[in-house]
CSV table of C-alpha atoms and ligand atoms in Angstrom, one decimal:
chain,number,residue,atom,x,y,z
A,1051,MET,CA,177.2,-114.3,-72.7
A,1052,ALA,CA,178.7,-115.8,-69.6
A,1053,LYS,CA,181.9,-117.7,-70.0
A,1054,GLN,CA,182.0,-121.5,-69.5
A,1055,HIS,CA,183.4,-121.4,-66.0
A,1056,ASP,CA,180.8,-118.8,-65.1
A,1057,ILE,CA,178.1,-121.2,-66.3
A,1058,ASP,CA,179.5,-124.0,-64.1
A,1059,LYS,CA,179.5,-121.5,-61.3
A,1060,ILE,CA,175.8,-120.7,-62.0
A,1061,ARG,CA,174.7,-124.3,-62.3
A,1062,LYS,CA,176.2,-125.2,-58.9
A,1063,SER,CA,174.7,-122.2,-57.1
A,1064,SER,CA,171.2,-121.9,-55.9
A,1065,ALA,CA,168.8,-118.9,-55.9
A,1066,VAL,CA,165.3,-117.8,-55.1
A,1067,PHE,CA,164.1,-115.2,-57.5
A,1068,VAL,CA,161.2,-113.0,-56.3
A,1069,ILE,CA,159.4,-110.8,-58.8
A,1070,PHE,CA,157.1,-108.1,-57.4
A,1071,GLY,CA,154.7,-107.0,-60.1
A,1072,ALA,CA,154.6,-110.4,-61.7
A,1073,THR,CA,151.4,-109.7,-63.7
A,1074,GLY,CA,152.7,-106.5,-65.1
A,1075,ASP,CA,153.9,-105.6,-68.6
A,1076,LEU,CA,157.6,-105.8,-67.8
A,1077,SER,CA,157.2,-109.3,-66.3
A,1078,LYS,CA,155.3,-110.6,-69.3
A,1079,LYS,CA,157.4,-109.0,-72.0
A,1080,ARG,CA,160.9,-109.1,-70.6
A,1081,ILE,CA,161.5,-110.8,-67.2
A,1082,PHE,CA,159.6,-114.1,-67.7
A,1083,PRO,CA,160.7,-114.5,-71.3
A,1084,ALA,CA,164.3,-114.1,-70.3
A,1085,LEU,CA,164.0,-116.5,-67.3
A,1086,PHE,CA,162.3,-119.0,-69.6
A,1087,LYS,CA,165.0,-118.9,-72.2
A,1088,LEU,CA,167.8,-119.1,-69.6
A,1089,PHE,CA,166.0,-122.1,-68.1
A,1090,LYS,CA,165.7,-123.8,-71.5
A,1091,ASN,CA,169.4,-123.2,-72.2
A,1092,LYS,CA,170.3,-124.6,-68.8
A,1093,LEU,CA,171.8,-121.4,-67.7
A,1094,LEU,CA,170.0,-121.1,-64.4
A,1095,PRO,CA,171.2,-122.6,-61.1
A,1096,GLU,CA,170.1,-126.2,-60.7
A,1097,LYS,CA,168.3,-125.3,-57.5
A,1098,PHE,CA,166.2,-122.3,-58.6
A,1099,LYS,CA,162.7,-121.1,-57.6
A,1100,VAL,CA,160.7,-118.2,-59.0
A,1101,LEU,CA,158.3,-116.6,-56.5
A,1102,ALA,CA,155.9,-114.5,-58.6
A,1103,CYS,CA,154.2,-111.9,-56.5
A,1104,ALA,CA,151.3,-109.5,-57.4
A,1105,ARG,CA,148.0,-108.3,-56.0
A,1106,THR,CA,145.7,-110.4,-58.2
A,1107,LYS,CA,144.2,-113.4,-56.5
A,1108,PHE,CA,145.6,-116.4,-58.4
A,1109,SER,CA,146.6,-119.9,-57.2
A,1110,SER,CA,150.0,-121.0,-58.5
A,1111,GLU,CA,148.2,-123.2,-61.0
A,1112,GLN,CA,146.1,-120.3,-62.3
A,1113,PHE,CA,149.1,-118.0,-62.5
A,1114,ARG,CA,151.0,-120.6,-64.6
A,1115,SER,CA,148.1,-120.8,-67.1
A,1116,TYR,CA,147.9,-117.0,-67.1
A,1117,LEU,CA,151.6,-116.8,-67.8
A,1118,PHE,CA,151.5,-119.4,-70.5
A,1119,GLU,CA,148.8,-117.4,-72.3
A,1120,ASN,CA,150.4,-114.0,-71.8
A,1121,ILE,CA,154.2,-114.4,-71.9
A,1122,VAL,CA,155.5,-112.6,-74.9
A,1123,ILE,CA,157.6,-115.3,-76.5
A,1124,LYS,CA,157.3,-117.1,-79.8
A,1125,GLU,CA,158.5,-120.5,-78.8
A,1126,LYS,CA,156.6,-121.9,-75.9
A,1127,ASP,CA,157.9,-125.5,-76.0
A,1128,GLY,CA,159.1,-126.7,-72.6
A,1129,PHE,CA,157.0,-124.2,-70.7
A,1130,ASP,CA,155.5,-127.0,-68.6
A,1131,ASN,CA,158.9,-127.8,-67.1
A,1132,PHE,CA,159.6,-124.1,-66.5
A,1133,GLY,CA,156.2,-123.7,-64.8
A,1134,LYS,CA,157.2,-126.2,-62.2
A,1135,ILE,CA,159.8,-123.8,-60.8
A,1136,VAL,CA,157.3,-120.9,-60.6
A,1137,ASP,CA,155.0,-120.4,-57.6
A,1138,TYR,CA,152.6,-117.5,-57.2
A,1139,LEU,CA,151.8,-115.5,-54.1
A,1140,SER,CA,149.0,-112.9,-53.9
A,1141,LEU,CA,150.4,-110.0,-51.8
A,1142,ASP,CA,150.8,-106.3,-51.7
A,1143,VAL,CA,154.3,-105.2,-51.1
A,1144,ALA,CA,153.5,-101.5,-50.8
A,1145,LYS,CA,150.7,-102.0,-48.3
A,1146,ASP,CA,152.4,-104.8,-46.4
A,1147,ILE,CA,149.7,-107.3,-47.0
A,1148,ASN,CA,150.7,-111.0,-46.9
A,1149,LEU,CA,154.4,-110.4,-47.0
A,1150,SER,CA,154.7,-113.0,-44.3
A,1151,HIS,CA,153.6,-115.5,-46.9
A,1152,LEU,CA,156.6,-114.7,-48.9
A,1153,THR,CA,159.0,-115.2,-45.9
A,1154,LYS,CA,157.3,-118.6,-45.4
A,1155,ALA,CA,157.6,-119.6,-49.1
A,1156,ILE,CA,161.3,-118.7,-49.0
A,1157,ASP,CA,161.8,-120.7,-45.8
A,1158,ILE,CA,160.1,-123.7,-47.4
A,1159,PHE,CA,162.3,-123.6,-50.4
A,1160,GLU,CA,165.4,-123.3,-48.3
A,1161,ASN,CA,164.4,-126.3,-46.2
A,1162,GLU,CA,163.6,-128.3,-49.3
A,1163,ILE,CA,167.0,-127.7,-50.9
A,1164,GLU,CA,168.8,-127.8,-47.5
A,1165,THR,CA,170.9,-124.8,-48.4
A,1166,CYS,CA,171.0,-121.1,-48.4
A,1167,PRO,CA,170.1,-119.8,-51.9
A,1168,GLN,CA,170.9,-116.4,-53.1
A,1169,ARG,CA,167.9,-114.2,-52.6
A,1170,ILE,CA,167.1,-111.9,-55.5
A,1171,PHE,CA,164.3,-109.4,-55.4
A,1172,TYR,CA,163.1,-107.9,-58.7
A,1173,MET,CA,161.1,-104.7,-58.2
A,1174,ALA,CA,159.0,-104.7,-61.4
A,1175,VAL,CA,156.5,-102.3,-59.8
A,1176,SER,CA,155.6,-98.7,-60.3
A,1177,PRO,CA,158.4,-96.3,-59.2
A,1178,SER,CA,155.8,-94.5,-57.0
A,1179,ILE,CA,155.5,-97.5,-54.6
A,1180,LEU,CA,159.2,-98.3,-54.2
A,1181,LYS,CA,159.6,-96.2,-51.1
A,1182,ASP,CA,156.8,-97.9,-49.2
A,1183,SER,CA,157.9,-101.3,-50.5
A,1184,PHE,CA,161.4,-101.0,-49.2
A,1185,GLU,CA,160.1,-99.9,-45.8
A,1186,ASN,CA,158.0,-103.0,-45.8
A,1187,PHE,CA,161.0,-105.1,-46.7
A,1188,GLY,CA,162.5,-103.7,-43.5
A,1189,LYS,CA,159.5,-104.4,-41.3
A,1190,ASN,CA,159.5,-108.0,-42.6
A,1191,ASN,CA,163.2,-108.5,-42.4
A,1192,LEU,CA,163.3,-109.3,-46.1
A,1193,HIS,CA,166.5,-107.3,-46.5
A,1194,ILE,CA,168.3,-109.7,-44.2
A,1195,GLY,CA,169.6,-112.8,-46.0
A,1196,CYS,CA,169.1,-116.4,-45.3
A,1197,THR,CA,169.4,-117.1,-41.6
A,1198,LYS,CA,171.7,-120.1,-41.9
A,1199,HIS,CA,174.6,-117.9,-43.2
A,1200,MET,CA,174.6,-114.3,-44.1
A,1201,ASN,CA,174.1,-114.5,-47.8
A,1202,LYS,CA,173.1,-110.9,-48.5
A,1203,PRO,CA,170.0,-110.5,-50.9
A,1204,ARG,CA,170.3,-108.6,-54.1
A,1205,VAL,CA,167.7,-106.2,-55.3
A,1206,ILE,CA,167.0,-105.2,-58.9
A,1207,ILE,CA,165.4,-101.9,-59.7
A,1208,GLU,CA,164.1,-100.6,-63.0
A,1209,LYS,CA,164.7,-97.2,-64.5
A,1210,PRO,CA,163.7,-94.4,-64.3
A,1211,PHE,CA,165.3,-94.2,-60.9
A,1212,GLY,CA,163.2,-91.4,-59.5
A,1213,SER,CA,161.7,-88.6,-61.6
A,1214,ASP,CA,164.3,-86.0,-60.9
A,1215,LEU,CA,167.5,-85.5,-58.9
A,1216,LYS,CA,165.7,-85.0,-55.6
A,1217,SER,CA,163.4,-88.1,-55.9
A,1218,ALA,CA,166.4,-90.2,-57.0
A,1219,GLN,CA,168.3,-89.1,-53.9
A,1220,GLU,CA,165.3,-89.9,-51.7
A,1221,LEU,CA,165.0,-93.3,-53.3
A,1222,ASN,CA,168.6,-94.0,-52.8
A,1223,LEU,CA,168.4,-93.0,-49.1
A,1224,ILE,CA,165.7,-95.5,-48.5
A,1225,LEU,CA,167.5,-98.2,-50.5
A,1226,ARG,CA,170.7,-97.6,-48.6
A,1227,LYS,CA,168.9,-97.9,-45.3
A,1228,TYR,CA,168.4,-101.6,-46.1
A,1229,PHE,CA,171.0,-102.5,-48.8
A,1230,ASN,CA,174.7,-101.8,-49.5
A,1231,ASP,CA,175.8,-100.7,-52.9
A,1232,ASP,CA,177.0,-104.2,-53.9
A,1233,GLN,CA,173.5,-105.5,-53.4
A,1234,ILE,CA,171.8,-102.9,-55.6
A,1235,TYR,CA,171.4,-103.6,-59.3
A,1236,ARG,CA,170.0,-100.6,-61.2
A,1237,ILE,CA,168.9,-101.9,-64.6
A,1238,ASP,CA,169.1,-100.0,-67.9
A,1239,HIS,CA,168.4,-102.8,-70.3
A,1240,TYR,CA,170.1,-101.0,-73.2
A,1241,LEU,CA,173.4,-101.9,-71.5
A,1242,GLY,CA,172.6,-105.6,-71.9
A,1243,LYS,CA,172.1,-105.4,-75.7
A,1244,GLU,CA,174.7,-107.2,-77.6
A,1245,THR,CA,175.5,-104.3,-80.0
A,1246,VAL,CA,175.8,-101.9,-77.1
A,1247,GLN,CA,178.4,-104.1,-75.5
A,1248,ASN,CA,180.1,-104.3,-78.8
A,1249,ILE,CA,180.8,-100.5,-78.7
A,1250,PHE,CA,183.7,-101.2,-76.3
A,1251,ALA,CA,185.1,-103.8,-78.6
A,1252,PHE,CA,184.7,-101.6,-81.7
A,1253,ARG,CA,186.4,-98.6,-80.0
A,1254,PHE,CA,189.0,-100.2,-77.9
A,1255,ALA,CA,189.9,-103.5,-79.6
A,1256,ASN,CA,190.6,-101.9,-83.0
A,1257,GLU,CA,193.5,-99.7,-83.6
A,1258,ILE,CA,192.1,-97.7,-86.5
A,1259,PHE,CA,189.3,-95.8,-84.8
A,1260,GLU,CA,190.9,-94.2,-81.7
A,1261,PRO,CA,193.2,-91.8,-83.6
A,1262,VAL,CA,190.1,-90.2,-85.3
A,1263,TRP,CA,187.7,-90.4,-82.4
A,1264,ASN,CA,187.8,-86.8,-81.5
A,1265,ASN,CA,186.8,-83.2,-82.4
A,1266,LYS,CA,189.6,-83.0,-85.0
A,1267,TYR,CA,187.8,-85.5,-87.3
A,1268,ILE,CA,184.3,-85.9,-86.0
A,1269,ASP,CA,181.8,-83.3,-87.0
A,1270,HIS,CA,178.8,-84.4,-84.9
A,1271,VAL,CA,177.0,-87.4,-83.5
A,1272,GLN,CA,173.3,-88.4,-83.9
A,1273,ILE,CA,171.8,-90.8,-81.4
A,1274,THR,CA,168.3,-92.0,-82.2
A,1275,THR,CA,165.8,-94.3,-80.6
A,1276,ALA,CA,162.7,-94.4,-82.7
A,1277,GLU,CA,159.7,-96.5,-81.8
A,1278,TYR,CA,156.8,-97.6,-83.9
A,1279,ILE,CA,154.6,-98.2,-80.9
A,1280,GLY,CA,152.7,-95.6,-79.0
A,1281,VAL,CA,152.1,-95.6,-75.2
A,1282,GLU,CA,150.0,-98.8,-75.4
A,1283,LYS,CA,148.7,-99.8,-72.0
A,1284,ARG,CA,151.2,-97.7,-70.1
A,1285,GLY,CA,149.3,-94.4,-70.4
A,1286,GLU,CA,149.3,-93.7,-66.7
A,1287,PHE,CA,153.0,-94.1,-66.2
A,1288,TYR,CA,153.9,-92.5,-69.5
A,1289,ASP,CA,151.8,-89.4,-69.1
A,1290,ARG,CA,153.6,-88.7,-65.8
A,1291,THR,CA,157.0,-89.5,-67.3
A,1292,GLY,CA,157.4,-88.4,-70.9
A,1293,ALA,CA,160.1,-89.2,-73.4
A,1294,LEU,CA,162.8,-87.2,-71.8
A,1295,ARG,CA,162.7,-89.0,-68.5
A,1296,ASP,CA,161.7,-92.4,-70.0
A,1297,ILE,CA,164.4,-92.7,-72.6
A,1298,VAL,CA,166.8,-89.8,-72.8
A,1299,GLN,CA,167.8,-89.7,-69.1
A,1300,ASN,CA,168.9,-93.3,-69.2
A,1301,HIS,CA,169.2,-95.2,-72.5
A,1302,LEU,CA,170.4,-92.3,-74.6
A,1303,LEU,CA,172.7,-90.8,-72.1
A,1304,GLN,CA,174.2,-94.2,-71.6
A,1305,LEU,CA,174.8,-94.6,-75.3
A,1306,LEU,CA,176.3,-91.2,-75.4
A,1307,SER,CA,178.7,-92.1,-72.6
A,1308,LEU,CA,179.8,-95.3,-74.2
A,1309,ILE,CA,180.6,-93.5,-77.4
A,1310,THR,CA,182.5,-90.8,-75.7
A,1311,MET,CA,184.1,-92.1,-72.5
A,1312,GLU,CA,187.8,-92.8,-72.1
A,1313,GLN,CA,189.0,-96.4,-72.0
A,1314,PRO,CA,188.4,-98.0,-68.5
A,1315,GLN,CA,191.3,-99.9,-66.9
A,1316,ASN,CA,189.4,-103.2,-66.9
A,1317,PHE,CA,185.9,-104.6,-67.2
A,1318,ARG,CA,185.1,-104.3,-63.5
A,1319,ALA,CA,182.0,-102.2,-62.5
A,1320,GLN,CA,184.1,-99.7,-60.6
A,1321,SER,CA,186.4,-98.9,-63.5
A,1322,ILE,CA,183.7,-98.7,-66.1
A,1323,ASN,CA,181.4,-96.5,-63.9
A,1324,GLU,CA,184.3,-94.3,-63.0
A,1325,LYS,CA,185.0,-93.4,-66.6
A,1326,LYS,CA,181.3,-93.1,-67.4
A,1327,LEU,CA,180.8,-90.8,-64.5
A,1328,GLU,CA,183.7,-88.6,-65.7
A,1329,ILE,CA,182.1,-88.1,-69.1
A,1330,ILE,CA,178.6,-87.6,-67.9
A,1331,LYS,CA,179.9,-84.9,-65.5
A,1332,SER,CA,181.5,-83.1,-68.4
A,1333,ILE,CA,178.2,-82.7,-70.4
A,1334,LYS,CA,177.3,-79.1,-70.3
A,1335,LYS,CA,174.0,-78.3,-68.5
A,1336,LEU,CA,171.7,-76.3,-70.7
A,1337,SER,CA,170.6,-72.8,-69.6
A,1338,GLY,CA,167.0,-71.6,-70.0
A,1339,ASP,CA,167.9,-69.9,-73.4
A,1340,GLU,CA,169.8,-72.9,-74.6
A,1341,THR,CA,166.9,-75.2,-73.7
A,1342,GLN,CA,164.6,-73.1,-75.9
A,1343,ASN,CA,167.0,-73.1,-78.8
A,1344,SER,CA,168.6,-76.6,-78.5
A,1345,THR,CA,165.7,-78.8,-77.6
A,1346,VAL,CA,162.4,-79.9,-79.2
A,1347,ARG,CA,159.5,-81.5,-77.5
A,1348,GLY,CA,156.7,-83.1,-79.5
A,1349,GLN,CA,153.5,-85.1,-79.1
A,1350,TYR,CA,152.0,-87.4,-81.7
A,1351,GLU,CA,148.6,-86.6,-83.1
A,1352,GLY,CA,146.1,-88.7,-81.3
A,1353,TYR,CA,148.2,-89.0,-78.1
A,1354,LEU,CA,145.4,-87.2,-76.1
A,1355,ARG,CA,142.9,-89.9,-77.1
A,1356,GLU,CA,145.1,-92.7,-75.7
A,1357,GLU,CA,143.9,-94.8,-72.7
A,1358,LYS,CA,144.6,-93.1,-69.3
A,1359,ILE,CA,146.1,-90.0,-70.8
A,1360,ASN,CA,145.0,-86.6,-69.5
A,1361,PRO,CA,143.0,-85.1,-72.4
A,1362,LYS,CA,144.9,-81.8,-71.8
A,1363,SER,CA,148.3,-83.4,-71.4
A,1364,GLN,CA,151.4,-81.5,-72.4
A,1365,THR,CA,153.6,-84.6,-72.0
A,1366,GLU,CA,156.1,-85.1,-74.8
A,1367,SER,CA,156.2,-88.4,-76.7
A,1368,TYR,CA,159.1,-87.0,-78.7
A,1369,ALA,CA,162.3,-85.4,-77.3
A,1370,LEU,CA,165.3,-84.0,-79.0
A,1371,ILE,CA,168.2,-82.4,-77.2
A,1372,LYS,CA,171.5,-81.1,-78.5
A,1373,LEU,CA,174.3,-81.5,-76.0
A,1374,ALA,CA,178.0,-80.5,-75.8
A,1375,ILE,CA,180.8,-82.2,-73.9
A,1376,GLU,CA,183.3,-79.9,-72.2
A,1377,ASN,CA,186.6,-81.7,-72.5
A,1378,GLU,CA,189.5,-81.6,-74.8
A,1379,ARG,CA,188.5,-84.6,-76.9
A,1380,TRP,CA,184.9,-83.4,-77.6
A,1381,GLN,CA,185.0,-79.6,-77.4
A,1382,GLY,CA,182.9,-78.2,-80.2
A,1383,VAL,CA,181.2,-81.5,-81.3
A,1384,PRO,CA,177.4,-81.4,-81.0
A,1385,PHE,CA,175.6,-84.5,-79.9
A,1386,TYR,CA,171.9,-84.7,-81.1
A,1387,LEU,CA,169.9,-87.1,-79.0
A,1388,ARG,CA,166.3,-87.9,-80.1
A,1389,THR,CA,163.6,-90.3,-79.3
A,1390,GLY,CA,159.9,-90.7,-80.0
A,1391,LYS,CA,157.0,-92.9,-80.1
A,1392,LYS,CA,154.7,-93.6,-83.1
A,1393,LEU,CA,157.5,-92.7,-85.5
A,1394,THR,CA,158.2,-94.2,-88.8
A,1395,GLY,CA,159.7,-97.5,-87.5
A,1396,LYS,CA,161.7,-99.1,-84.8
A,1397,VAL,CA,165.3,-98.3,-84.8
A,1398,THR,CA,168.1,-97.4,-82.4
A,1399,SER,CA,171.3,-96.2,-83.9
A,1400,ILE,CA,174.3,-94.0,-83.3
A,1401,ILE,CA,175.7,-92.2,-86.3
A,1402,ILE,CA,179.1,-90.6,-86.1
A,1403,GLN,CA,179.5,-88.1,-88.9
A,1404,PHE,CA,183.1,-87.2,-89.9
A,1405,LYS,CA,184.1,-83.8,-91.1
A,1406,GLU,CA,184.2,-83.0,-94.8
A,1407,LYS,CA,187.6,-82.2,-96.1
A,1408,GLY,CA,188.0,-80.3,-99.4
A,1409,HIS,CA,189.5,-83.2,-101.4
A,1410,LYS,CA,190.7,-80.9,-104.2
A,1411,LEU,CA,191.6,-83.8,-106.4
A,1412,PHE,CA,188.0,-84.9,-106.7
A,1413,GLU,CA,186.5,-81.4,-107.2
A,1414,ASN,CA,184.9,-82.4,-110.5
A,1415,PHE,CA,183.7,-85.8,-109.3
A,1416,TRP,CA,180.9,-84.7,-107.1
A,1417,GLU,CA,178.7,-81.7,-106.4
A,1418,SER,CA,179.8,-81.5,-102.8
A,1419,PRO,CA,182.1,-83.9,-100.8
A,1420,LEU,CA,180.4,-86.9,-99.3
A,1421,PRO,CA,181.2,-87.0,-95.6
A,1422,ASN,CA,182.1,-90.4,-94.1
A,1423,HIS,CA,180.0,-91.7,-91.3
A,1424,ILE,CA,179.9,-94.7,-89.1
A,1425,THR,CA,176.5,-96.2,-88.1
A,1426,ILE,CA,176.3,-98.4,-85.1
A,1427,GLN,CA,172.9,-100.0,-85.4
A,1428,ILE,CA,171.7,-101.3,-82.1
A,1429,GLN,CA,168.4,-102.6,-83.4
A,1430,PRO,CA,166.9,-104.0,-85.6
A,1431,ASN,CA,169.4,-105.8,-87.9
A,1432,GLU,CA,172.3,-105.3,-85.5
A,1433,GLY,CA,175.5,-104.2,-87.2
A,1434,ILE,CA,177.9,-101.5,-88.1
A,1435,GLY,CA,178.1,-99.7,-91.4
A,1436,ILE,CA,180.8,-97.4,-92.7
A,1437,ARG,CA,179.8,-95.0,-95.4
A,1438,LEU,CA,182.6,-94.4,-97.9
A,1439,ALA,CA,182.9,-92.5,-101.2
A,1440,ALA,CA,183.7,-94.9,-104.1
A,1441,LYS,CA,184.2,-94.3,-107.8
A,1442,LYS,CA,181.1,-95.3,-109.7
A,1443,PRO,CA,182.1,-97.8,-112.4
A,1444,GLY,CA,182.0,-96.5,-115.9
A,1445,LEU,CA,183.7,-94.3,-118.3
A,1446,GLU,CA,182.4,-91.1,-116.6
A,1447,SER,CA,184.3,-90.1,-113.5
A,1448,SER,CA,181.9,-89.6,-110.5
A,1449,LEU,CA,181.8,-90.6,-106.9
A,1450,GLU,CA,178.9,-92.2,-105.1
A,1451,PRO,CA,178.4,-93.1,-101.4
A,1452,VAL,CA,178.6,-96.8,-100.6
A,1453,ASP,CA,178.1,-98.7,-97.3
A,1454,MET,CA,180.5,-101.3,-96.0
A,1455,GLU,CA,178.7,-103.4,-93.5
A,1456,PHE,CA,179.3,-105.8,-90.7
A,1457,CYS,CA,176.1,-107.7,-89.7
A,1458,TYR,CA,175.8,-109.9,-86.7
A,1459,LYS,CA,173.4,-112.2,-88.5
A,1460,THR,CA,175.8,-113.1,-91.3
A,1461,SER,CA,179.1,-112.9,-89.4
A,1462,PHE,CA,178.1,-115.1,-86.5
A,1463,ASP,CA,175.8,-118.0,-86.4
A,1464,THR,CA,175.4,-118.0,-82.6
A,1465,PRO,CA,172.0,-116.6,-81.4
A,1466,GLN,CA,172.1,-113.3,-79.7
A,1467,PRO,CA,170.8,-113.4,-76.1
A,1468,GLU,CA,168.2,-110.8,-75.2
A,1469,ALA,CA,169.4,-107.9,-73.0
A,1470,TYR,CA,167.4,-109.2,-70.0
A,1471,GLU,CA,168.9,-112.7,-70.3
A,1472,ARG,CA,172.4,-111.3,-70.0
A,1473,LEU,CA,171.5,-108.9,-67.2
A,1474,LEU,CA,169.7,-111.5,-65.1
A,1475,LEU,CA,172.7,-113.8,-65.4
A,1476,ASP,CA,174.9,-111.0,-64.3
A,1477,VAL,CA,172.8,-110.5,-61.2
A,1478,ILE,CA,173.1,-114.2,-60.4
A,1479,LEU,CA,176.9,-113.9,-60.9
A,1480,ALA,CA,177.1,-110.7,-58.8
A,1481,ASP,CA,178.6,-108.8,-61.8
A,1482,GLN,CA,177.6,-105.2,-61.6
A,1483,SER,CA,179.6,-104.0,-64.6
A,1484,LEU,CA,176.5,-103.5,-66.8
A,1485,PHE,CA,174.5,-101.8,-64.0
A,1486,LEU,CA,174.3,-98.1,-63.0
A,1487,SER,CA,175.8,-96.6,-60.0
A,1488,GLN,CA,173.9,-94.0,-57.9
A,1489,GLU,CA,176.4,-91.3,-58.9
A,1490,ILE,CA,175.7,-91.9,-62.6
A,1491,VAL,CA,171.9,-91.8,-62.1
A,1492,GLU,CA,172.3,-88.5,-60.1
A,1493,GLU,CA,174.6,-86.8,-62.7
A,1494,SER,CA,172.2,-87.8,-65.4
A,1495,TRP,CA,169.3,-86.1,-63.6
A,1496,LYS,CA,171.5,-83.0,-63.3
A,1497,ILE,CA,171.5,-82.8,-67.1
A,1498,ILE,CA,167.8,-83.5,-67.5
A,1499,ASP,CA,166.3,-81.5,-64.6
A,1500,PRO,CA,167.1,-78.0,-66.0
A,1501,ILE,CA,165.6,-79.0,-69.3
A,1502,GLU,CA,162.5,-80.4,-67.7
A,1503,ASN,CA,162.1,-77.2,-65.6
A,1504,VAL,CA,162.0,-75.1,-68.7
A,1505,TRP,CA,159.7,-77.5,-70.6
A,1506,GLN,CA,157.3,-77.5,-67.6
A,1507,VAL,CA,156.6,-73.8,-68.2
A,1508,GLY,CA,155.8,-74.5,-71.8
A,1509,LYS,CA,159.1,-73.5,-73.5
A,1510,PRO,CA,159.7,-74.4,-76.2
A,1511,LYS,CA,156.1,-74.9,-77.4
A,1512,LEU,CA,155.0,-78.5,-77.6
A,1513,ALA,CA,155.1,-79.4,-81.3
A,1514,THR,CA,152.8,-82.0,-82.8
A,1515,TYR,CA,153.8,-84.6,-85.3
A,1516,LYS,CA,152.0,-87.0,-87.6
A,1517,VAL,CA,152.1,-90.7,-86.7
A,1518,GLY,CA,154.5,-92.6,-88.9
A,1519,THR,CA,156.9,-89.7,-89.6
A,1520,TRP,CA,160.4,-88.9,-88.1
A,1521,GLY,CA,158.8,-86.4,-85.7
A,1522,PRO,CA,158.0,-82.7,-85.7
A,1523,GLU,CA,159.3,-80.3,-88.3
A,1524,GLU,CA,161.0,-78.4,-85.5
A,1525,ALA,CA,163.5,-81.2,-85.2
A,1526,ASN,CA,164.6,-80.6,-88.8
A,1527,ASP,CA,164.7,-76.8,-88.2
A,1528,LEU,CA,167.0,-77.3,-85.2
A,1529,ILE,CA,169.6,-79.4,-87.0
A,1530,GLU,CA,169.3,-77.4,-90.3
A,1531,LYS,CA,170.1,-74.2,-88.6
A,1532,ASP,CA,173.4,-75.7,-87.6
A,1533,GLY,CA,174.0,-76.4,-91.3
A,1534,ARG,CA,173.5,-80.2,-90.9
A,1535,LYS,CA,170.7,-82.7,-91.6
A,1536,TRP,CA,169.4,-85.9,-90.1
A,1537,LEU,CA,171.1,-88.9,-91.5
A,1538,GLN,CA,168.1,-91.1,-91.3
A,1539,PRO,CA,169.2,-94.3,-89.7
A,1540,LEU,CA,169.8,-96.8,-92.4
A,1541,LEU,CA,166.7,-98.9,-91.9
A,1542,THR,CA,168.2,-101.0,-94.7
A,1543,ILE,CA,171.4,-101.8,-92.9
A,1544,CYS,CA,172.1,-105.6,-92.7
A,1545,LYS,CA,168.7,-106.4,-94.3
A,1546,ILE,CA,169.3,-109.8,-95.8
B,826,BG6,C1,161.8,-98.7,-72.0
B,826,BG6,C2,160.8,-97.6,-72.0
B,826,BG6,O1,162.8,-98.4,-71.1
B,826,BG6,O2,162.4,-99.0,-73.2
B,826,BG6,C3,159.7,-97.9,-73.1
B,826,BG6,O3,160.2,-97.4,-70.8
B,826,BG6,C4,160.4,-98.2,-74.4
B,826,BG6,O4,158.9,-96.7,-73.2
B,826,BG6,C5,161.4,-99.3,-74.2
B,826,BG6,O5,159.3,-98.7,-75.3
B,826,BG6,C6,162.2,-99.6,-75.5
B,826,BG6,O6,163.0,-100.7,-75.4
B,826,BG6,P1,163.6,-101.5,-76.6
B,826,BG6,O7,164.5,-102.5,-76.0
B,826,BG6,O8,162.3,-102.1,-77.2
B,826,BG6,O9,164.2,-100.5,-77.5
């Protein structure tokens, strides 16, 4: 959360926050709930206006009622006051219809508050219309800041940034035609999650982990994002995208980089992104054969019957890839990254499994040694668990695994801000440290593209899996042939 002096800075500033795609899923589920909570907690600038834009024909009044009905938030107290700062404009940014209304609305707000607010544009629209939208920004001079003084606008873009390296580069070209790097905020909302930010503290503010954070002690790492939900109303987008591009290219590679990168010099965006880039560059790109042997793609039963899904679709709703990092610290340590929809539950976790040493002394205490592992549970029940071997009480001598836990819920009584609250505040404060650089996006595509190319020709075969399981059998085969097994994320961690 922002520090006190940052909050003062925010309150004294002014901003106009334009959301394109204001009636979409992302707006209802993430952007508006975050803005509403920031508003309620008095964390937005005192002079703040939200201009919600979409194609639907609504008056501002109608939109506010629509928003009240549809915003995904439990506590709607105080919504009336929030509604007063939201106006609606019916326009089409990709087709350049009514964009002049937006310019006018911004002018009116600027005249009303007699100052030059920070202009922020949130592109919560389909990636396929971004190119046209930015060209239309240009035509309508929206990329130019307030005319009173040159307060440069900021633009927020959602992942995935492009659908491969080439399209990401094209998108960047068009963006850079109108904006400088310091105006572009590429969101990966996993970076705004409290537990993800805690990875830095865990690794670099404690002395005890760094000496063992390497291939001498770590056997392998498992990174999982499992979802209970299916594609829901996003069939059209999802069927074009798939799990590899939707989650692995961004969220999972980001988690991998935070776990493995070297310590940055400071918390500035440049330092962090430099170290991240370094580690992402050292991830080995998979060859065709390696893709066949080290990846699994799956589709849940019933996927083909979902709304707006091609009935012959070969798109994966489950992806597993095994990666290696080619540097001194990580040489020889496999990283298993997996994600899937309609799995057994909702959990995101990173499990670091340590090597098993012989422990001759305890030879008769257990059938086989119990390896230690650290679980960083990002959601739900945020916390960290360390699995240890302990002597079972009693007259017999035997060892059992036990978990030592740190749980956010019990250790701190301050509420955890949602990822989007944190990230939107950072945009207002012009802090890019939790946002992605273009280089990171491109390097990530360089890892994904070769896999995607092999998958596109049907290799390995698309596996199916039952709803409510941990995914296809092939995922077990892959890890078991390495002599390892899935350490199912401790869904019980921090359950109080
Ligand atoms: C989004 C993906 O980036 O992350 C969705 O597009 C996915 O498919 C979502 O459901 C998961 O986010 P979270 O925060 O609920 O884990």
